[in-house]
PDB file of C-alpha atoms in Angstrom:
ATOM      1  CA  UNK A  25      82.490 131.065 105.440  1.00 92.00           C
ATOM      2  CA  UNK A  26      82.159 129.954 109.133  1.00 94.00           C
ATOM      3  CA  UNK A  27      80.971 126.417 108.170  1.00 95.00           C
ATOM      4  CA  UNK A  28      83.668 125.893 105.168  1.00 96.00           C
ATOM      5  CA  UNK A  29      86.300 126.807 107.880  1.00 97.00           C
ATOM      6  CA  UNK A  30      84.997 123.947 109.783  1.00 97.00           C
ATOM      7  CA  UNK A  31      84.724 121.329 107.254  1.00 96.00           C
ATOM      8  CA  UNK A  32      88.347 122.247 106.432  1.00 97.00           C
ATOM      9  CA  UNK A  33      89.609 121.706 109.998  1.00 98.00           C
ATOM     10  CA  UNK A  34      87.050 118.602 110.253  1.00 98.00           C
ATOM     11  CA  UNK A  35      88.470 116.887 107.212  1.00 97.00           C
ATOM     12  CA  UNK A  36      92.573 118.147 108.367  1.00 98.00           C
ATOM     13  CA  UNK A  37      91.860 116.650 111.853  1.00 98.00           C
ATOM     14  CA  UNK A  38      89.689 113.474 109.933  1.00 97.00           C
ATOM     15  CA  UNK A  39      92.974 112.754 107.888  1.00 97.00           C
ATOM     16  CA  UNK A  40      95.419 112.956 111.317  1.00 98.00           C
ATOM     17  CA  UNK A  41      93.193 110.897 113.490  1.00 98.00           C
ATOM     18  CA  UNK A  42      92.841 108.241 110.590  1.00 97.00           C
ATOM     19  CA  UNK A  43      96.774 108.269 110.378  1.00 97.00           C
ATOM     20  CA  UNK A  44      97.182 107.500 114.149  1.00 97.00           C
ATOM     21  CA  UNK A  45      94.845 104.520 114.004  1.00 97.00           C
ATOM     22  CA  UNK A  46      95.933 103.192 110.891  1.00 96.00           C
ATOM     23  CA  UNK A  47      99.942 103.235 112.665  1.00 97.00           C
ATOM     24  CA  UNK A  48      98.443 102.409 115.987  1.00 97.00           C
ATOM     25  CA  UNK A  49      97.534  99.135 114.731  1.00 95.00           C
ATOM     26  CA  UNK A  50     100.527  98.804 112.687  1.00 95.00           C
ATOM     27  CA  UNK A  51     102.388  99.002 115.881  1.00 96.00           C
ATOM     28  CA  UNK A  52     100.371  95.853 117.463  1.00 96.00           C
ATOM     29  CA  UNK A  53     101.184  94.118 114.514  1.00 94.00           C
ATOM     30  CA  UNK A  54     104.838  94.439 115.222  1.00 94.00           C
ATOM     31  CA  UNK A  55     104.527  93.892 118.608  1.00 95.00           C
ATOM     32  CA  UNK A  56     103.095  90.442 117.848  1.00 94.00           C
ATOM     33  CA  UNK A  57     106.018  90.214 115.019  1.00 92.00           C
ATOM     34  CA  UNK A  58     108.705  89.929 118.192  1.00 94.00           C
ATOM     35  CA  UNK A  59     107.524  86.734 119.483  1.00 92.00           C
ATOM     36  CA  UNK A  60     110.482  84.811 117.607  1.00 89.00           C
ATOM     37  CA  UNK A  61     113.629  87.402 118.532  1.00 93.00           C
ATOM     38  CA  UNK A  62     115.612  86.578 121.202  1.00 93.00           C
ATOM     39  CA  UNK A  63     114.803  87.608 124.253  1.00 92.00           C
ATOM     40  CA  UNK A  64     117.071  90.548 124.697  1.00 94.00           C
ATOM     41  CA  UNK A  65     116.150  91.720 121.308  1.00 95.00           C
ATOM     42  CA  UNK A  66     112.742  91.205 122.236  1.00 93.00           C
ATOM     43  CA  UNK A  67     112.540  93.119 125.619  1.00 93.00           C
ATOM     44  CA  UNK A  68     114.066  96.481 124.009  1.00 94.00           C
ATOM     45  CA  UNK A  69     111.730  96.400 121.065  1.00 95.00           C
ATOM     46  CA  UNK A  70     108.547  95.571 123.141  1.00 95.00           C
ATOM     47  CA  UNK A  71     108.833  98.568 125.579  1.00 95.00           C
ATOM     48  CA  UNK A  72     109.556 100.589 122.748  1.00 96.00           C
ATOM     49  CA  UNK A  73     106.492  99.654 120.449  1.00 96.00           C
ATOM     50  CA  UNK A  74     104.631 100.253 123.880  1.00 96.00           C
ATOM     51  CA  UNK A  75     105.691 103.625 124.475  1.00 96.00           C
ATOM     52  CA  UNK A  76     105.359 104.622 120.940  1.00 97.00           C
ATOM     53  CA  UNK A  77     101.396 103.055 121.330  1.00 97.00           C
ATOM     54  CA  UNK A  78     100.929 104.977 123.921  1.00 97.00           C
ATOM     55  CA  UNK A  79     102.305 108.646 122.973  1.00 97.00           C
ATOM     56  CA  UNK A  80     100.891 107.903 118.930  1.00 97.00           C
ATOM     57  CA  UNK A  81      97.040 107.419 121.182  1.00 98.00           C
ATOM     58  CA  UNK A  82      97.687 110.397 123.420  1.00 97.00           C
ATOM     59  CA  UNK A  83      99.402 112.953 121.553  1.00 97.00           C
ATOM     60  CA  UNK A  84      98.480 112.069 117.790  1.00 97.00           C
ATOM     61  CA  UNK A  85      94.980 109.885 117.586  1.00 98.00           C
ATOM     62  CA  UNK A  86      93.041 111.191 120.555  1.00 98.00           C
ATOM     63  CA  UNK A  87      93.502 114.779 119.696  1.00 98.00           C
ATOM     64  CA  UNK A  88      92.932 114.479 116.552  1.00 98.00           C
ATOM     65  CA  UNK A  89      89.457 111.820 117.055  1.00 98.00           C
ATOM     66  CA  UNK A  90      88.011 114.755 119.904  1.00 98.00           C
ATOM     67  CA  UNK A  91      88.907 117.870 117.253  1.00 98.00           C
ATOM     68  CA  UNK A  92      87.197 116.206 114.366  1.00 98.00           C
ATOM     69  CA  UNK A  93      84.419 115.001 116.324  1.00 98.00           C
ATOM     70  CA  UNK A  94      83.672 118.769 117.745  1.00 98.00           C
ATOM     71  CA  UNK A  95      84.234 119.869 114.099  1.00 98.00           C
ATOM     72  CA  UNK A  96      81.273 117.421 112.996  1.00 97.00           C
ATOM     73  CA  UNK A  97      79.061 118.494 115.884  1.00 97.00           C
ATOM     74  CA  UNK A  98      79.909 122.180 115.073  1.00 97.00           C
ATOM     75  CA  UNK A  99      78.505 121.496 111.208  1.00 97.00           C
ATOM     76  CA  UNK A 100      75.993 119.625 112.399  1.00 97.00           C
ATOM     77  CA  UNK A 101      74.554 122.670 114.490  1.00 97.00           C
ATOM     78  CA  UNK A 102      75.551 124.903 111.771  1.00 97.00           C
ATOM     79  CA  UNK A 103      73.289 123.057 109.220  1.00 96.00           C
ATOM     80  CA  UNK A 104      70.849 121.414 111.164  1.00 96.00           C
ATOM     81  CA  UNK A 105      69.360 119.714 107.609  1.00 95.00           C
ATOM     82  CA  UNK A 106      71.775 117.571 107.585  1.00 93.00           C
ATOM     83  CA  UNK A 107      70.059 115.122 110.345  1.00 94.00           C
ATOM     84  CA  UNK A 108      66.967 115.725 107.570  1.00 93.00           C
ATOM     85  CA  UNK A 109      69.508 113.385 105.059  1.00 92.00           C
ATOM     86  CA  UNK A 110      69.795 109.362 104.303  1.00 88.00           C
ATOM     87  CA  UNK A 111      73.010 109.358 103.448  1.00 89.00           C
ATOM     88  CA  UNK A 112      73.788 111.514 107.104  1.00 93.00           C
ATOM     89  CA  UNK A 113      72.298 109.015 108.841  1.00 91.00           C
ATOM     90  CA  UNK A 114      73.842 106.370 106.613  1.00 88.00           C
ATOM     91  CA  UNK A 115      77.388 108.356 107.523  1.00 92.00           C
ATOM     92  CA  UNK A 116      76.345 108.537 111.049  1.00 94.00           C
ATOM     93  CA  UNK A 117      75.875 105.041 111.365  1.00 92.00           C
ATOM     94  CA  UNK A 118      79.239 103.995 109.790  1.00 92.00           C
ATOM     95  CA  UNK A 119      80.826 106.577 112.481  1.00 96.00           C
ATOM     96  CA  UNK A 120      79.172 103.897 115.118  1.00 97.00           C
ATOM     97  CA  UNK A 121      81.059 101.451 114.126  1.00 95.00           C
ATOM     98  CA  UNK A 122      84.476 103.881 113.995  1.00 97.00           C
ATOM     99  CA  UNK A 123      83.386 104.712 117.564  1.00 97.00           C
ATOM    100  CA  UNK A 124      83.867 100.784 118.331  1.00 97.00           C
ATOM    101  CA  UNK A 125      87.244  99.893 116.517  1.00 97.00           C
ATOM    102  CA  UNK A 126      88.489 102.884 118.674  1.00 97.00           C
ATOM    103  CA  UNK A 127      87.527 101.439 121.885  1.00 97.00           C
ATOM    104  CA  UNK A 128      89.292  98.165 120.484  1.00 96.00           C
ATOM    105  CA  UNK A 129      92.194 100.089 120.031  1.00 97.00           C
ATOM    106  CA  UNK A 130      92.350 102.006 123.382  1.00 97.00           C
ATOM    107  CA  UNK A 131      91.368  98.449 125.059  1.00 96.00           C
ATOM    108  CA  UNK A 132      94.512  97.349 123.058  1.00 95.00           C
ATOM    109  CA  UNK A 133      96.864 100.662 124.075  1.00 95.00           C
ATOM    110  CA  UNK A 134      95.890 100.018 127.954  1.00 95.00           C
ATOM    111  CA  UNK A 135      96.275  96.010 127.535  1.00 94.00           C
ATOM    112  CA  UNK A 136      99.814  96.576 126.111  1.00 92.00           C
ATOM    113  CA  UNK A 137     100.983  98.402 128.694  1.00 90.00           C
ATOM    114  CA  UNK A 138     100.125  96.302 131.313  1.00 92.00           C
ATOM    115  CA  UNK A 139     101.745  93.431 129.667  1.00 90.00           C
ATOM    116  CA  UNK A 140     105.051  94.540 130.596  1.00 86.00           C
ATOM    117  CA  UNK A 141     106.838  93.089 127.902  1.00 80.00           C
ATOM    118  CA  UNK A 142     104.671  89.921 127.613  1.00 86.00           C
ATOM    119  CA  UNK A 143     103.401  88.122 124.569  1.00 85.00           C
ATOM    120  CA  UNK A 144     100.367  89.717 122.894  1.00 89.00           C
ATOM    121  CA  UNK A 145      97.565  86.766 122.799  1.00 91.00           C
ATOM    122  CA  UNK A 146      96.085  87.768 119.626  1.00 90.00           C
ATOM    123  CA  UNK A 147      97.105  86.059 116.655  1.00 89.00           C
ATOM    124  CA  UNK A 148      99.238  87.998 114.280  1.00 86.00           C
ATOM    125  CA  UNK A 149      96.732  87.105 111.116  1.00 83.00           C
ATOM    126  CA  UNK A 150      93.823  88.625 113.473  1.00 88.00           C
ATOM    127  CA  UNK A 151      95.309  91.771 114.324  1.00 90.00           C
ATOM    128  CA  UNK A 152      96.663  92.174 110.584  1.00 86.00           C
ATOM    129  CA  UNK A 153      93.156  91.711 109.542  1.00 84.00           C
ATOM    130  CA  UNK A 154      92.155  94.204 112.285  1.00 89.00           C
ATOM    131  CA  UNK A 155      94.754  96.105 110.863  1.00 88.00           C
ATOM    132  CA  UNK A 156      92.018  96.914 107.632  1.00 85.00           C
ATOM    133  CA  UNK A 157      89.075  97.772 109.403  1.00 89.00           C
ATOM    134  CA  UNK A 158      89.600 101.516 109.810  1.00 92.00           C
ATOM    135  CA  UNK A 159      90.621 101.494 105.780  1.00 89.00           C
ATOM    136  CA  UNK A 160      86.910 100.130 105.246  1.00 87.00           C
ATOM    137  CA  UNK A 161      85.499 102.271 107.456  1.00 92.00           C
ATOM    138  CA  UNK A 162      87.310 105.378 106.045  1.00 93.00           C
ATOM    139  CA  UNK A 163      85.917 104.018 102.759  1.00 88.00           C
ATOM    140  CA  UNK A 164      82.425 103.855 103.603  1.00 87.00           C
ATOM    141  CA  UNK A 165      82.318 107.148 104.936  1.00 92.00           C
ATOM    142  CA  UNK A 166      84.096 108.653 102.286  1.00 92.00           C
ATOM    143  CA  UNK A 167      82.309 107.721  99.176  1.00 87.00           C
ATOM    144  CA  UNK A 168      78.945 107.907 101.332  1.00 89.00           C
ATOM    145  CA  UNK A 169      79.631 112.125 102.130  1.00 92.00           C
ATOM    146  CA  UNK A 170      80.893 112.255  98.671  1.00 91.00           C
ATOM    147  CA  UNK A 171      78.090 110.663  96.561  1.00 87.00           C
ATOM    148  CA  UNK A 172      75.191 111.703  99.088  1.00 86.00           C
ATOM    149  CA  UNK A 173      72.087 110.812  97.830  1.00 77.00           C
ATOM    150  CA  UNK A 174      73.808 108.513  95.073  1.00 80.00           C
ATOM    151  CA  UNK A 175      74.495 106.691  97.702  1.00 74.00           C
ATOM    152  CA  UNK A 176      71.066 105.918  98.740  1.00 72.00           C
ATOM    153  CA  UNK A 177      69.995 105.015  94.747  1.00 74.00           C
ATOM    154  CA  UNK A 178      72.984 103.078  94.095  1.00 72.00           C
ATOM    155  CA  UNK A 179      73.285 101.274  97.558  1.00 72.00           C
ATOM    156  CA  UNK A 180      73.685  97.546  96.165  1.00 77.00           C
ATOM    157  CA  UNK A 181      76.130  98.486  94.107  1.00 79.00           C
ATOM    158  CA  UNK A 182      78.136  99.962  96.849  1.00 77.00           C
ATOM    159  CA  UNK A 183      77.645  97.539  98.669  1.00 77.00           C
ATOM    160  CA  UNK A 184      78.801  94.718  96.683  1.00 84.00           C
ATOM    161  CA  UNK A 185      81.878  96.875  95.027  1.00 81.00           C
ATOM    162  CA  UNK A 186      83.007  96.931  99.456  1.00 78.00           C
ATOM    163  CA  UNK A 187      82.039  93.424  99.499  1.00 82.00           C
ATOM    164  CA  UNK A 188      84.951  92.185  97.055  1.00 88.00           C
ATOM    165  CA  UNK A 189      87.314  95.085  98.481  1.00 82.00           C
ATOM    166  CA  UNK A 190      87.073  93.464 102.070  1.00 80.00           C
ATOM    167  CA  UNK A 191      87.212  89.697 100.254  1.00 85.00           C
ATOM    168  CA  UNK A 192      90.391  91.257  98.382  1.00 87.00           C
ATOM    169  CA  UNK A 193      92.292  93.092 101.225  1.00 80.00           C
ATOM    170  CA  UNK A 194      91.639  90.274 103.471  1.00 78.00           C
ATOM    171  CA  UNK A 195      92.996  87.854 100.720  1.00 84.00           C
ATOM    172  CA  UNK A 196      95.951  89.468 100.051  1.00 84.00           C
ATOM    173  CA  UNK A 197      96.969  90.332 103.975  1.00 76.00           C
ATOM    174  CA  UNK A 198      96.575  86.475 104.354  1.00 78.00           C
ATOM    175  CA  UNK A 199      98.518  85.804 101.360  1.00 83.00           C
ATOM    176  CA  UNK A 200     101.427  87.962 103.199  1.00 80.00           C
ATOM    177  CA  UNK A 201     101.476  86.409 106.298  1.00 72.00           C
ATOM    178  CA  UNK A 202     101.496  82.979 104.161  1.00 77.00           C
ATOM    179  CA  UNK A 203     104.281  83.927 102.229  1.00 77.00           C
ATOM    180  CA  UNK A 204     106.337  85.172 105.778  1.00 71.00           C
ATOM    181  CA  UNK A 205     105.720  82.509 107.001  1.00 71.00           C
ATOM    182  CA  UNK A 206     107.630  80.159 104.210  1.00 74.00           C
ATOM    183  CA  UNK A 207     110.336  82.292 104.499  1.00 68.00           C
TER     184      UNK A 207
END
């Protein structure tokens, strides 16, 4: 009962800390979005997409990234059998890669702040695209925990099926920003 109890509360706390990075980035992406108001109308909204970066990290993503992270460590010790698995590891090693985007994004959090209102140098098409990476990552991980050892048989398949969902989401998010742009 113990360890259901925790994969409840790991899964609750997966789904908030997801939600904070996917707005998080949201938020750089309309930060870069004010480079063409006028400058009044640019000042106001700045500091306030700063200050909303900043409480979403602190009160919202980082709470809910160290809770589902002790969650994980808790069912790991629970059910030590699971380091025995391929598609753990497999999990594991897409959770690397979450570990990096959220150093990005706390890079990003701290580099906003010091901007003081400044222009963001990254391109709005770049941080749009960053914009995606947690959804791929929350995919991976996903259909990895829920098709275990499926996983491992029907990796190519998997593989290519995330393949043309990158190609796709990246296609259409530059489709978007094509179409703002001509108008």
């Amino acid at each position: 009962m113990l360890y259901t109890i925790i994969k409840a509360l790991h899964i609750i706390f997966m789904v908030s800390y997801f939600a904070g990075i996917f707005y998080l980035v949201r938020i750089f992406v309309y930060y870069k979005d004010t480079d063409e108001f006028s400058d009044e109308k640019k000042k106001i909204l700045r500091e306030q997409y700063t200050f909303m970066a900043r409480r979403l990290w602190n009160i919202i993503t980082v709470p809910a990234g160290v809770i589902m992270t002790l969650c994980g460590l808790t069912m790991i010790f629970l059910n030590l059998n699971l380091m025995k698995t391929p598609w753990f590891h497999l999990k594991l090693t897409f959770l690397v890669g979450l570990a990096i985007y959220h150093y990005w994004c706390w890079k990003k959090v701290k580099h906003l702040a010091q901007l003081n209102g400044n222009t963001l140098e990254t391109p709005n098409i770049k941080l749009r695209q960053f914009n995606e990476i947690a959804t791929f990552i929350l995919f991976l991980v996903v259909f990895t925990v829920i098709l275990k050892s499926q996983v491992i048989e029907y990796w190519w398949q998997l593989i290519t099926g995330f393949f043309v969902l990158v190609f796709l989401i990246m296609m259409t998010v530059k489709l978007v920003n094509k179409r703002k742009k001509n108008n």
